[in-house]
Amino acid sequence: MRAPLPPGSTIGIFGGGQLGRMLAMSALQLGYRCIGYAPAGDNVAAEACAGFFEHHWNDREAVSAFAARCDVVTWEFENVPVAAVEAIPADRLPTSARALEVAQDRLSEKRFVEDLGGRAAPHLRIDSEEDFARALESIGTPGILKTAREGYDGKGQWRVRDRHEAQGIRFPGRRCIYERLVGFESEFSVILVRAADGEIRFWDSTANTHEGGMLVQSVLPAGEWVEAQVDEARALAGKVADALSYVGVLTLEFFATGDGPVFNEMAPRVHNSGHWTIEGAATSQFENHIRAICGLPLGETATRFATIDMRNIVGEQALGAHRILAEEGEPHLHLYGKREAREGRKMGHVTRVGARLG
């Protein structure tokens, strides 16, 4: 195991979005400085970083210069090209690129989890219109066609309610996966943090609500369906983290069904459904990720309030978001500093908490 990084060390973050911004803010609190790397764009993480490299992922010279300034390197989203991560010296990577390889391909991640004893929805690989037709016969409807790689927040996904609707969906020309839609009582996520010595801590699992494939709300208490199945889901998430020798925050999403938890997808990073931990937990997911990758002791993950309600602020909702501050109670508003309030774009979130526990 590496010695803990001393204050003043530099953390490199691949990616320039809001997750990188919140990671950098937690790193500053612990005495570290951050630099970021991402292609040119609205890189809101740059505002919390001491420096930022705006270069293409395949610019090996720029990646090398970035790595030379870092004591440790992490990432804020799972679609960072594996080649960029593999260009970082191994002694600066607390987690190998293997976690990204698994998570970047929906087929690979389902097989990986199934090999560890988890259950996913019935699914098939789709490489052509003929494959899609055979999958409709074999798996049936309702279902969902997804690109095997990339795509998030509902992008690269086509719901198929019945055979008639399927006739209007064309194979997009790249490898996909077709899944049977799962009948579920609730959606939930298991968020854990794992240290280099194998210690794992879990946050409470929220019940999550999605619209159009995008998370809109996470609440605690999560309800009896989630509470009855979270132990089984945690056991699987722990196996995934151990199998990957993962260090940092890892998220697995599940459906709570009448037959137990069904795995949906994983994210080897801090997660939208864990934003409530900033105010709602003893240690936030962002701080614990920094602690883990820097070799510091993990923080307690206990929930601090009897009720918690986190909601995303999307698109033009951000334009009037400061009105939330006039609400009674304890609304905690986070705006990400994005310049353009496009439809479907996450602009911030608000967490409302109830009575303090203990």
mmCIF file of C-alpha atoms in Angstrom:
data_model
loop_
_atom_site.group_PDB
_atom_site.id
_atom_site.type_symbol
_atom_site.label_atom_id
_atom_site.label_comp_id
_atom_site.label_asym_id
_atom_site.label_seq_id
_atom_site.Cartn_x
_atom_site.Cartn_y
_atom_site.Cartn_z
ATOM 1 C CA MET A 1 0.000 0.000 0.000
ATOM 2 C CA ARG A 2 1.146 3.519 -0.782
ATOM 3 C CA ALA A 3 1.759 6.045 1.973
ATOM 4 C CA PRO A 4 -0.944 8.706 2.368
ATOM 5 C CA LEU A 5 -0.433 11.684 0.083
ATOM 6 C CA PRO A 6 0.711 14.711 2.102
ATOM 7 C CA PRO A 7 -1.107 18.043 1.963
ATOM 8 C CA GLY A 8 -0.114 20.057 -1.079
ATOM 9 C CA SER A 9 -0.067 17.022 -3.359
ATOM 10 C CA THR A 10 -1.766 17.270 -6.744
ATOM 11 C CA ILE A 11 -4.765 15.186 -7.796
ATOM 12 C CA GLY A 12 -5.422 14.857 -11.517
ATOM 13 C CA ILE A 13 -9.045 14.502 -12.628
ATOM 14 C CA PHE A 14 -9.984 13.190 -16.063
ATOM 15 C CA GLY A 15 -13.192 14.999 -17.047
ATOM 16 C CA GLY A 16 -14.472 18.537 -16.625
ATOM 17 C CA GLY A 17 -18.083 18.204 -15.477
ATOM 18 C CA GLN A 18 -19.903 18.834 -12.230
ATOM 19 C CA LEU A 19 -18.664 15.621 -10.613
ATOM 20 C CA GLY A 20 -15.081 16.740 -11.177
ATOM 21 C CA ARG A 21 -15.983 20.156 -9.784
ATOM 22 C CA MET A 22 -17.372 18.645 -6.566
ATOM 23 C CA LEU A 23 -14.416 16.270 -6.238
ATOM 24 C CA ALA A 24 -12.021 19.207 -6.534
ATOM 25 C CA MET A 25 -13.942 21.170 -3.907
ATOM 26 C CA SER A 26 -13.616 18.267 -1.465
ATOM 27 C CA ALA A 27 -9.925 17.890 -2.301
ATOM 28 C CA LEU A 28 -9.320 21.570 -1.507
ATOM 29 C CA GLN A 29 -10.901 21.089 1.910
ATOM 30 C CA LEU A 30 -8.371 18.316 2.636
ATOM 31 C CA GLY A 31 -5.397 20.416 1.576
ATOM 32 C CA TYR A 32 -4.871 19.059 -1.932
ATOM 33 C CA ARG A 33 -4.763 20.878 -5.243
ATOM 34 C CA CYS A 34 -6.375 19.547 -8.425
ATOM 35 C CA ILE A 35 -5.736 19.845 -12.124
ATOM 36 C CA GLY A 36 -8.173 18.622 -14.761
ATOM 37 C CA TYR A 37 -8.018 17.177 -18.252
ATOM 38 C CA ALA A 38 -10.814 17.112 -20.833
ATOM 39 C CA PRO A 39 -11.487 18.173 -24.413
ATOM 40 C CA ALA A 40 -12.447 21.829 -24.895
ATOM 41 C CA GLY A 41 -15.983 22.635 -23.777
ATOM 42 C CA ASP A 42 -17.987 23.921 -20.844
ATOM 43 C CA ASN A 43 -15.566 22.451 -18.303
ATOM 44 C CA VAL A 44 -17.107 23.692 -15.065
ATOM 45 C CA ALA A 45 -14.594 21.687 -13.008
ATOM 46 C CA ALA A 46 -11.891 24.108 -14.142
ATOM 47 C CA GLU A 47 -13.248 26.764 -11.765
ATOM 48 C CA ALA A 48 -12.231 24.579 -8.797
ATOM 49 C CA CYS A 49 -8.881 23.469 -10.240
ATOM 50 C CA ALA A 50 -5.432 25.025 -10.047
ATOM 51 C CA GLY A 51 -4.905 24.203 -13.711
ATOM 52 C CA PHE A 52 -6.751 22.597 -16.590
ATOM 53 C CA PHE A 53 -5.597 20.830 -19.762
ATOM 54 C CA GLU A 54 -8.073 21.238 -22.634
ATOM 55 C CA HIS A 55 -6.838 18.672 -25.153
ATOM 56 C CA HIS A 56 -8.212 15.690 -27.044
ATOM 57 C CA TRP A 57 -8.127 12.346 -25.272
ATOM 58 C CA ASN A 58 -5.749 10.920 -27.860
ATOM 59 C CA ASP A 59 -3.145 13.691 -27.434
ATOM 60 C CA ARG A 60 -0.470 11.520 -25.832
ATOM 61 C CA GLU A 61 1.945 14.419 -25.376
ATOM 62 C CA ALA A 62 -0.669 16.421 -23.459
ATOM 63 C CA VAL A 63 -1.692 13.406 -21.362
ATOM 64 C CA SER A 64 1.969 12.817 -20.506
ATOM 65 C CA ALA A 65 2.416 16.450 -19.456
ATOM 66 C CA PHE A 66 -0.750 16.209 -17.359
ATOM 67 C CA ALA A 67 0.457 13.016 -15.659
ATOM 68 C CA ALA A 68 3.835 14.570 -14.870
ATOM 69 C CA ARG A 69 2.105 17.212 -12.737
ATOM 70 C CA CYS A 70 -0.002 14.714 -10.772
ATOM 71 C CA ASP A 71 0.681 12.620 -7.686
ATOM 72 C CA VAL A 72 -2.494 10.586 -8.239
ATOM 73 C CA VAL A 73 -5.058 10.474 -11.066
ATOM 74 C CA THR A 74 -8.767 9.677 -10.969
ATOM 75 C CA TRP A 75 -11.767 10.238 -13.257
ATOM 76 C CA GLU A 76 -15.235 11.749 -12.937
ATOM 77 C CA PHE A 77 -17.067 9.823 -15.651
ATOM 78 C CA GLU A 78 -16.828 6.332 -17.048
ATOM 79 C CA ASN A 79 -16.387 7.155 -20.737
ATOM 80 C CA VAL A 80 -12.819 8.409 -20.420
ATOM 81 C CA PRO A 81 -10.968 6.460 -23.137
ATOM 82 C CA VAL A 82 -9.084 3.532 -21.643
ATOM 83 C CA ALA A 83 -5.977 4.446 -23.672
ATOM 84 C CA ALA A 84 -5.741 7.817 -21.897
ATOM 85 C CA VAL A 85 -5.864 6.134 -18.481
ATOM 86 C CA GLU A 86 -3.340 3.488 -19.505
ATOM 87 C CA ALA A 87 -0.922 6.284 -20.462
ATOM 88 C CA ILE A 88 -0.747 7.314 -16.787
ATOM 89 C CA PRO A 89 2.115 5.682 -14.812
ATOM 90 C CA ALA A 90 0.717 2.811 -12.742
ATOM 91 C CA ASP A 91 2.049 4.226 -9.479
ATOM 92 C CA ARG A 92 -0.264 7.235 -9.908
ATOM 93 C CA LEU A 93 -3.403 5.154 -10.547
ATOM 94 C CA PRO A 94 -5.126 3.819 -7.425
ATOM 95 C CA THR A 95 -7.507 1.915 -9.704
ATOM 96 C CA SER A 96 -6.574 0.356 -13.041
ATOM 97 C CA ALA A 97 -8.378 0.978 -16.307
ATOM 98 C CA ARG A 98 -10.078 -2.420 -15.940
ATOM 99 C CA ALA A 99 -13.001 -0.778 -14.128
ATOM 100 C CA LEU A 100 -13.549 1.506 -17.117
ATOM 101 C CA GLU A 101 -13.246 -1.367 -19.605
ATOM 102 C CA VAL A 102 -16.052 -3.211 -17.846
ATOM 103 C CA ALA A 103 -18.333 -0.221 -17.321
ATOM 104 C CA GLN A 104 -17.957 1.228 -20.818
ATOM 105 C CA ASP A 105 -19.634 -1.750 -22.468
ATOM 106 C CA ARG A 106 -23.126 -2.714 -21.345
ATOM 107 C CA LEU A 107 -22.650 -6.305 -22.463
ATOM 108 C CA SER A 108 -19.340 -6.648 -20.666
ATOM 109 C CA GLU A 109 -20.632 -5.204 -17.418
ATOM 110 C CA LYS A 110 -23.673 -7.498 -17.368
ATOM 111 C CA ARG A 111 -21.514 -10.565 -18.009
ATOM 112 C CA PHE A 112 -19.019 -9.431 -15.398
ATOM 113 C CA VAL A 113 -21.736 -9.039 -12.770
ATOM 114 C CA GLU A 114 -23.473 -12.277 -13.741
ATOM 115 C CA ASP A 115 -20.163 -14.150 -13.369
ATOM 116 C CA LEU A 116 -20.101 -12.884 -9.775
ATOM 117 C CA GLY A 117 -23.593 -14.229 -9.097
ATOM 118 C CA GLY A 118 -25.680 -11.161 -9.924
ATOM 119 C CA ARG A 119 -28.857 -11.091 -12.008
ATOM 120 C CA ALA A 120 -29.506 -8.830 -14.961
ATOM 121 C CA ALA A 121 -32.573 -8.505 -17.170
ATOM 122 C CA PRO A 122 -32.751 -10.933 -20.128
ATOM 123 C CA HIS A 123 -30.640 -9.397 -22.887
ATOM 124 C CA LEU A 124 -28.965 -10.101 -26.233
ATOM 125 C CA ARG A 125 -26.220 -8.535 -28.292
ATOM 126 C CA ILE A 126 -27.438 -6.713 -31.415
ATOM 127 C CA ASP A 127 -25.156 -6.191 -34.412
ATOM 128 C CA SER A 128 -27.738 -5.868 -37.202
ATOM 129 C CA GLU A 129 -31.411 -5.420 -38.054
ATOM 130 C CA GLU A 130 -31.655 -9.228 -38.235
ATOM 131 C CA ASP A 131 -30.280 -9.558 -34.695
ATOM 132 C CA PHE A 132 -32.826 -7.026 -33.494
ATOM 133 C CA ALA A 133 -35.670 -8.972 -35.116
ATOM 134 C CA ARG A 134 -34.444 -12.219 -33.519
ATOM 135 C CA ALA A 135 -34.164 -10.535 -30.124
ATOM 136 C CA LEU A 136 -37.752 -9.315 -30.364
ATOM 137 C CA GLU A 137 -38.830 -12.914 -31.013
ATOM 138 C CA SER A 138 -36.674 -14.374 -28.252
ATOM 139 C CA ILE A 139 -37.023 -11.763 -25.483
ATOM 140 C CA GLY A 140 -40.278 -10.127 -26.522
ATOM 141 C CA THR A 141 -41.680 -6.754 -25.561
ATOM 142 C CA PRO A 142 -41.712 -4.391 -23.784
ATOM 143 C CA GLY A 143 -37.977 -3.893 -24.042
ATOM 144 C CA ILE A 144 -35.295 -1.332 -24.616
ATOM 145 C CA LEU A 145 -32.630 -1.077 -27.307
ATOM 146 C CA LYS A 146 -29.412 0.586 -26.105
ATOM 147 C CA THR A 147 -26.084 1.313 -27.713
ATOM 148 C CA ALA A 148 -23.550 -1.021 -26.111
ATOM 149 C CA ARG A 149 -21.097 1.812 -25.569
ATOM 150 C CA GLU A 150 -21.502 5.442 -24.542
ATOM 151 C CA GLY A 151 -24.900 6.964 -23.971
ATOM 152 C CA TYR A 152 -26.100 8.239 -20.586
ATOM 153 C CA ASP A 153 -29.116 10.030 -19.102
ATOM 154 C CA GLY A 154 -31.370 8.268 -21.606
ATOM 155 C CA LYS A 155 -29.231 9.038 -24.665
ATOM 156 C CA GLY A 156 -28.636 6.183 -27.094
ATOM 157 C CA GLN A 157 -31.748 4.324 -25.894
ATOM 158 C CA TRP A 158 -35.026 3.420 -27.599
ATOM 159 C CA ARG A 159 -37.961 1.984 -25.686
ATOM 160 C CA VAL A 160 -40.025 -0.673 -27.463
ATOM 161 C CA ARG A 161 -43.518 -1.020 -26.005
ATOM 162 C CA ASP A 162 -44.799 -3.485 -28.576
ATOM 163 C CA ARG A 163 -44.057 -5.030 -31.986
ATOM 164 C CA HIS A 164 -45.784 -2.194 -33.799
ATOM 165 C CA GLU A 165 -43.514 0.393 -32.165
ATOM 166 C CA ALA A 166 -40.472 -1.759 -32.963
ATOM 167 C CA GLN A 167 -41.161 -1.298 -36.679
ATOM 168 C CA GLY A 168 -40.346 2.398 -36.344
ATOM 169 C CA ILE A 169 -36.959 1.804 -34.697
ATOM 170 C CA ARG A 170 -33.952 1.405 -36.963
ATOM 171 C CA PHE A 171 -30.721 -0.284 -35.972
ATOM 172 C CA PRO A 172 -28.303 2.646 -35.374
ATOM 173 C CA GLY A 173 -25.399 0.982 -37.170
ATOM 174 C CA ARG A 174 -23.262 0.174 -34.141
ATOM 175 C CA ARG A 175 -23.293 -2.604 -31.592
ATOM 176 C CA CYS A 176 -26.290 -2.515 -29.269
ATOM 177 C CA ILE A 177 -27.949 -4.533 -26.547
ATOM 178 C CA TYR A 178 -31.639 -5.360 -26.356
ATOM 179 C CA GLU A 179 -33.059 -5.897 -22.869
ATOM 180 C CA ARG A 180 -36.394 -6.989 -21.582
ATOM 181 C CA LEU A 181 -37.929 -4.193 -19.493
ATOM 182 C CA VAL A 182 -38.029 -5.239 -15.846
ATOM 183 C CA GLY A 183 -41.210 -4.940 -13.850
ATOM 184 C CA PHE A 184 -40.032 -3.358 -10.617
ATOM 185 C CA GLU A 185 -41.368 -1.880 -7.416
ATOM 186 C CA SER A 186 -38.542 0.591 -6.949
ATOM 187 C CA GLU A 187 -35.199 1.639 -8.391
ATOM 188 C CA PHE A 188 -32.231 2.068 -6.083
ATOM 189 C CA SER A 189 -28.479 2.436 -6.095
ATOM 190 C CA VAL A 190 -25.775 0.964 -3.902
ATOM 191 C CA ILE A 191 -22.924 3.424 -3.418
ATOM 192 C CA LEU A 192 -19.790 2.235 -1.682
ATOM 193 C CA VAL A 193 -16.281 3.445 -1.064
ATOM 194 C CA ARG A 194 -13.390 0.992 -1.008
ATOM 195 C CA ALA A 195 -9.913 1.712 0.364
ATOM 196 C CA ALA A 196 -6.691 0.237 -1.006
ATOM 197 C CA ASP A 197 -6.561 -2.216 1.912
ATOM 198 C CA GLY A 198 -9.981 -3.618 0.946
ATOM 199 C CA GLU A 199 -12.070 -1.842 3.592
ATOM 200 C CA ILE A 200 -15.557 -1.096 2.228
ATOM 201 C CA ARG A 201 -18.187 1.275 3.574
ATOM 202 C CA PHE A 202 -21.696 1.771 2.201
ATOM 203 C CA TRP A 203 -24.035 4.738 2.246
ATOM 204 C CA ASP A 204 -27.765 4.168 2.725
ATOM 205 C CA SER A 205 -29.510 3.347 -0.550
ATOM 206 C CA THR A 206 -31.980 5.889 -1.866
ATOM 207 C CA ALA A 207 -35.100 5.140 -3.864
ATOM 208 C CA ASN A 208 -34.512 6.746 -7.256
ATOM 209 C CA THR A 209 -36.949 8.124 -9.816
ATOM 210 C CA HIS A 210 -36.011 8.501 -13.469
ATOM 211 C CA GLU A 211 -37.752 10.330 -16.297
ATOM 212 C CA GLY A 212 -36.633 9.742 -19.875
ATOM 213 C CA GLY A 213 -33.666 7.758 -18.591
ATOM 214 C CA MET A 214 -32.414 10.639 -16.408
ATOM 215 C CA LEU A 215 -32.393 10.602 -12.619
ATOM 216 C CA VAL A 216 -34.724 13.278 -11.260
ATOM 217 C CA GLN A 217 -35.076 12.406 -7.565
ATOM 218 C CA SER A 218 -33.436 10.342 -4.806
ATOM 219 C CA VAL A 219 -35.144 9.946 -1.415
ATOM 220 C CA LEU A 220 -34.647 8.435 2.030
ATOM 221 C CA PRO A 221 -36.195 6.449 3.607
ATOM 222 C CA ALA A 222 -36.199 4.319 0.485
ATOM 223 C CA GLY A 223 -39.203 2.178 1.439
ATOM 224 C CA GLU A 224 -39.740 -1.450 2.330
ATOM 225 C CA TRP A 225 -38.912 -2.902 -1.089
ATOM 226 C CA VAL A 226 -35.456 -1.381 -1.145
ATOM 227 C CA GLU A 227 -34.806 -2.023 2.530
ATOM 228 C CA ALA A 228 -35.639 -5.718 2.084
ATOM 229 C CA GLN A 229 -33.229 -6.158 -0.846
ATOM 230 C CA VAL A 230 -30.354 -3.811 -0.094
ATOM 231 C CA ASP A 231 -28.257 -6.391 1.807
ATOM 232 C CA GLU A 232 -28.219 -8.757 -1.181
ATOM 233 C CA ALA A 233 -27.397 -5.871 -3.520
ATOM 234 C CA ARG A 234 -24.593 -4.692 -1.236
ATOM 235 C CA ALA A 235 -23.075 -8.159 -1.155
ATOM 236 C CA LEU A 236 -22.903 -8.152 -4.960
ATOM 237 C CA ALA A 237 -21.510 -4.600 -5.094
ATOM 238 C CA GLY A 238 -18.793 -5.598 -2.656
ATOM 239 C CA LYS A 239 -17.852 -8.564 -4.853
ATOM 240 C CA VAL A 240 -17.609 -6.240 -7.869
ATOM 241 C CA ALA A 241 -15.373 -3.807 -6.000
ATOM 242 C CA ASP A 242 -13.098 -6.609 -4.770
ATOM 243 C CA ALA A 243 -12.913 -8.304 -8.178
ATOM 244 C CA LEU A 244 -11.761 -5.025 -9.737
ATOM 245 C CA SER A 245 -9.406 -4.192 -6.828
ATOM 246 C CA TYR A 246 -11.266 -0.915 -6.965
ATOM 247 C CA VAL A 247 -10.234 2.103 -4.895
ATOM 248 C CA GLY A 248 -12.689 4.976 -4.469
ATOM 249 C CA VAL A 249 -16.435 5.377 -4.869
ATOM 250 C CA LEU A 250 -18.277 2.776 -6.953
ATOM 251 C CA THR A 251 -22.001 2.733 -7.786
ATOM 252 C CA LEU A 252 -24.286 -0.100 -8.867
ATOM 253 C CA GLU A 253 -27.902 0.549 -9.853
ATOM 254 C CA PHE A 254 -30.649 -2.006 -9.221
ATOM 255 C CA PHE A 255 -34.344 -2.699 -9.688
ATOM 256 C CA ALA A 256 -36.177 -3.987 -6.626
ATOM 257 C CA THR A 257 -38.469 -6.732 -7.958
ATOM 258 C CA GLY A 258 -40.656 -9.498 -6.618
ATOM 259 C CA ASP A 259 -37.772 -11.904 -7.292
ATOM 260 C CA GLY A 260 -35.086 -9.809 -5.602
ATOM 261 C CA PRO A 261 -32.642 -7.178 -6.821
ATOM 262 C CA VAL A 262 -31.920 -7.071 -10.556
ATOM 263 C CA PHE A 263 -28.686 -5.372 -11.638
ATOM 264 C CA ASN A 264 -29.056 -2.548 -14.142
ATOM 265 C CA GLU A 265 -25.686 -0.836 -14.589
ATOM 266 C CA MET A 266 -22.545 0.265 -12.792
ATOM 267 C CA ALA A 267 -20.546 3.478 -12.621
ATOM 268 C CA PRO A 268 -16.945 3.400 -11.339
ATOM 269 C CA ARG A 269 -17.163 6.950 -9.970
ATOM 270 C CA VAL A 270 -19.134 9.245 -7.715
ATOM 271 C CA HIS A 271 -22.788 9.274 -8.727
ATOM 272 C CA ASN A 272 -25.756 11.604 -9.142
ATOM 273 C CA SER A 273 -27.845 9.527 -6.719
ATOM 274 C CA GLY A 274 -25.213 10.177 -4.037
ATOM 275 C CA HIS A 275 -25.335 13.978 -4.130
ATOM 276 C CA TRP A 276 -27.474 13.922 -0.995
ATOM 277 C CA THR A 277 -24.431 12.741 0.969
ATOM 278 C CA ILE A 278 -22.909 16.248 0.882
ATOM 279 C CA GLU A 279 -25.330 17.455 3.559
ATOM 280 C CA GLY A 280 -27.030 14.193 4.485
ATOM 281 C CA ALA A 281 -24.178 11.878 5.478
ATOM 282 C CA ALA A 282 -21.352 12.071 7.982
ATOM 283 C CA THR A 283 -18.883 12.043 5.060
ATOM 284 C CA SER A 284 -19.899 12.809 1.486
ATOM 285 C CA GLN A 285 -19.194 10.516 -1.458
ATOM 286 C CA PHE A 286 -16.844 13.191 -2.837
ATOM 287 C CA GLU A 287 -14.735 13.487 0.299
ATOM 288 C CA ASN A 288 -14.539 9.734 0.763
ATOM 289 C CA HIS A 289 -13.426 9.260 -2.839
ATOM 290 C CA ILE A 290 -10.590 11.729 -2.251
ATOM 291 C CA ARG A 291 -9.729 10.027 1.032
ATOM 292 C CA ALA A 292 -9.600 6.602 -0.637
ATOM 293 C CA ILE A 293 -7.429 7.544 -3.626
ATOM 294 C CA CYS A 294 -5.040 9.533 -1.409
ATOM 295 C CA GLY A 295 -4.613 6.740 1.140
ATOM 296 C CA LEU A 296 -6.377 8.546 4.005
ATOM 297 C CA PRO A 297 -8.696 6.833 6.517
ATOM 298 C CA LEU A 298 -12.258 6.469 5.227
ATOM 299 C CA GLY A 299 -14.935 8.637 6.814
ATOM 300 C CA GLU A 300 -18.144 7.445 8.423
ATOM 301 C CA THR A 301 -21.044 7.091 5.991
ATOM 302 C CA ALA A 302 -23.983 7.239 8.433
ATOM 303 C CA THR A 303 -27.082 9.190 7.403
ATOM 304 C CA ARG A 304 -27.610 12.330 9.511
ATOM 305 C CA PHE A 305 -31.299 13.090 8.910
ATOM 306 C CA ALA A 306 -34.597 11.212 9.196
ATOM 307 C CA THR A 307 -35.703 12.232 5.697
ATOM 308 C CA ILE A 308 -33.761 13.355 2.638
ATOM 309 C CA ASP A 309 -35.015 14.471 -0.771
ATOM 310 C CA MET A 310 -32.509 15.259 -3.547
ATOM 311 C CA ARG A 311 -33.811 16.587 -6.855
ATOM 312 C CA ASN A 312 -31.944 17.524 -10.016
ATOM 313 C CA ILE A 313 -32.312 20.981 -11.510
ATOM 314 C CA VAL A 314 -32.509 20.535 -15.272
ATOM 315 C CA GLY A 315 -32.384 22.975 -18.170
ATOM 316 C CA GLU A 316 -34.183 26.278 -17.661
ATOM 317 C CA GLN A 317 -35.214 25.280 -14.123
ATOM 318 C CA ALA A 318 -31.845 26.744 -13.157
ATOM 319 C CA LEU A 319 -32.855 30.256 -14.211
ATOM 320 C CA GLY A 320 -35.133 30.687 -11.194
ATOM 321 C CA ALA A 321 -33.367 28.285 -8.861
ATOM 322 C CA HIS A 322 -32.333 30.914 -6.313
ATOM 323 C CA ARG A 323 -35.998 31.153 -5.292
ATOM 324 C CA ILE A 324 -35.481 27.792 -3.575
ATOM 325 C CA LEU A 325 -33.391 29.574 -0.939
ATOM 326 C CA ALA A 326 -36.535 31.302 0.368
ATOM 327 C CA GLU A 327 -38.167 27.981 1.301
ATOM 328 C CA GLU A 328 -38.659 27.050 4.932
ATOM 329 C CA GLY A 329 -36.555 24.278 6.372
ATOM 330 C CA GLU A 330 -33.104 23.460 5.063
ATOM 331 C CA PRO A 331 -32.943 23.534 1.259
ATOM 332 C CA HIS A 332 -29.336 23.097 0.134
ATOM 333 C CA LEU A 333 -28.877 24.461 -3.380
ATOM 334 C CA HIS A 334 -25.995 23.484 -5.654
ATOM 335 C CA LEU A 335 -25.634 25.134 -9.077
ATOM 336 C CA TYR A 336 -22.833 23.868 -11.291
ATOM 337 C CA GLY A 337 -21.914 27.067 -13.127
ATOM 338 C CA LYS A 338 -22.846 25.800 -16.578
ATOM 339 C CA ARG A 339 -23.258 28.592 -19.088
ATOM 340 C CA GLU A 340 -26.039 27.188 -21.270
ATOM 341 C CA ALA A 341 -29.298 25.891 -19.796
ATOM 342 C CA ARG A 342 -30.128 23.381 -22.525
ATOM 343 C CA GLU A 343 -33.140 21.086 -22.358
ATOM 344 C CA GLY A 344 -32.253 17.880 -20.523
ATOM 345 C CA ARG A 345 -28.977 19.253 -19.179
ATOM 346 C CA LYS A 346 -28.222 18.872 -15.467
ATOM 347 C CA MET A 347 -27.616 22.364 -14.144
ATOM 348 C CA GLY A 348 -27.631 21.692 -10.422
ATOM 349 C CA HIS A 349 -29.451 19.949 -7.605
ATOM 350 C CA VAL A 350 -31.221 20.748 -4.362
ATOM 351 C CA THR A 351 -31.230 18.609 -1.240
ATOM 352 C CA ARG A 352 -33.946 19.041 1.376
ATOM 353 C CA VAL A 353 -33.469 17.407 4.766
ATOM 354 C CA GLY A 354 -35.778 16.655 7.662
ATOM 355 C CA ALA A 355 -35.170 16.210 11.361
ATOM 356 C CA ARG A 356 -31.615 15.506 12.457
ATOM 357 C CA LEU A 357 -30.964 11.956 13.722
ATOM 358 C CA GLY A 358 -29.393 11.392 17.114
#
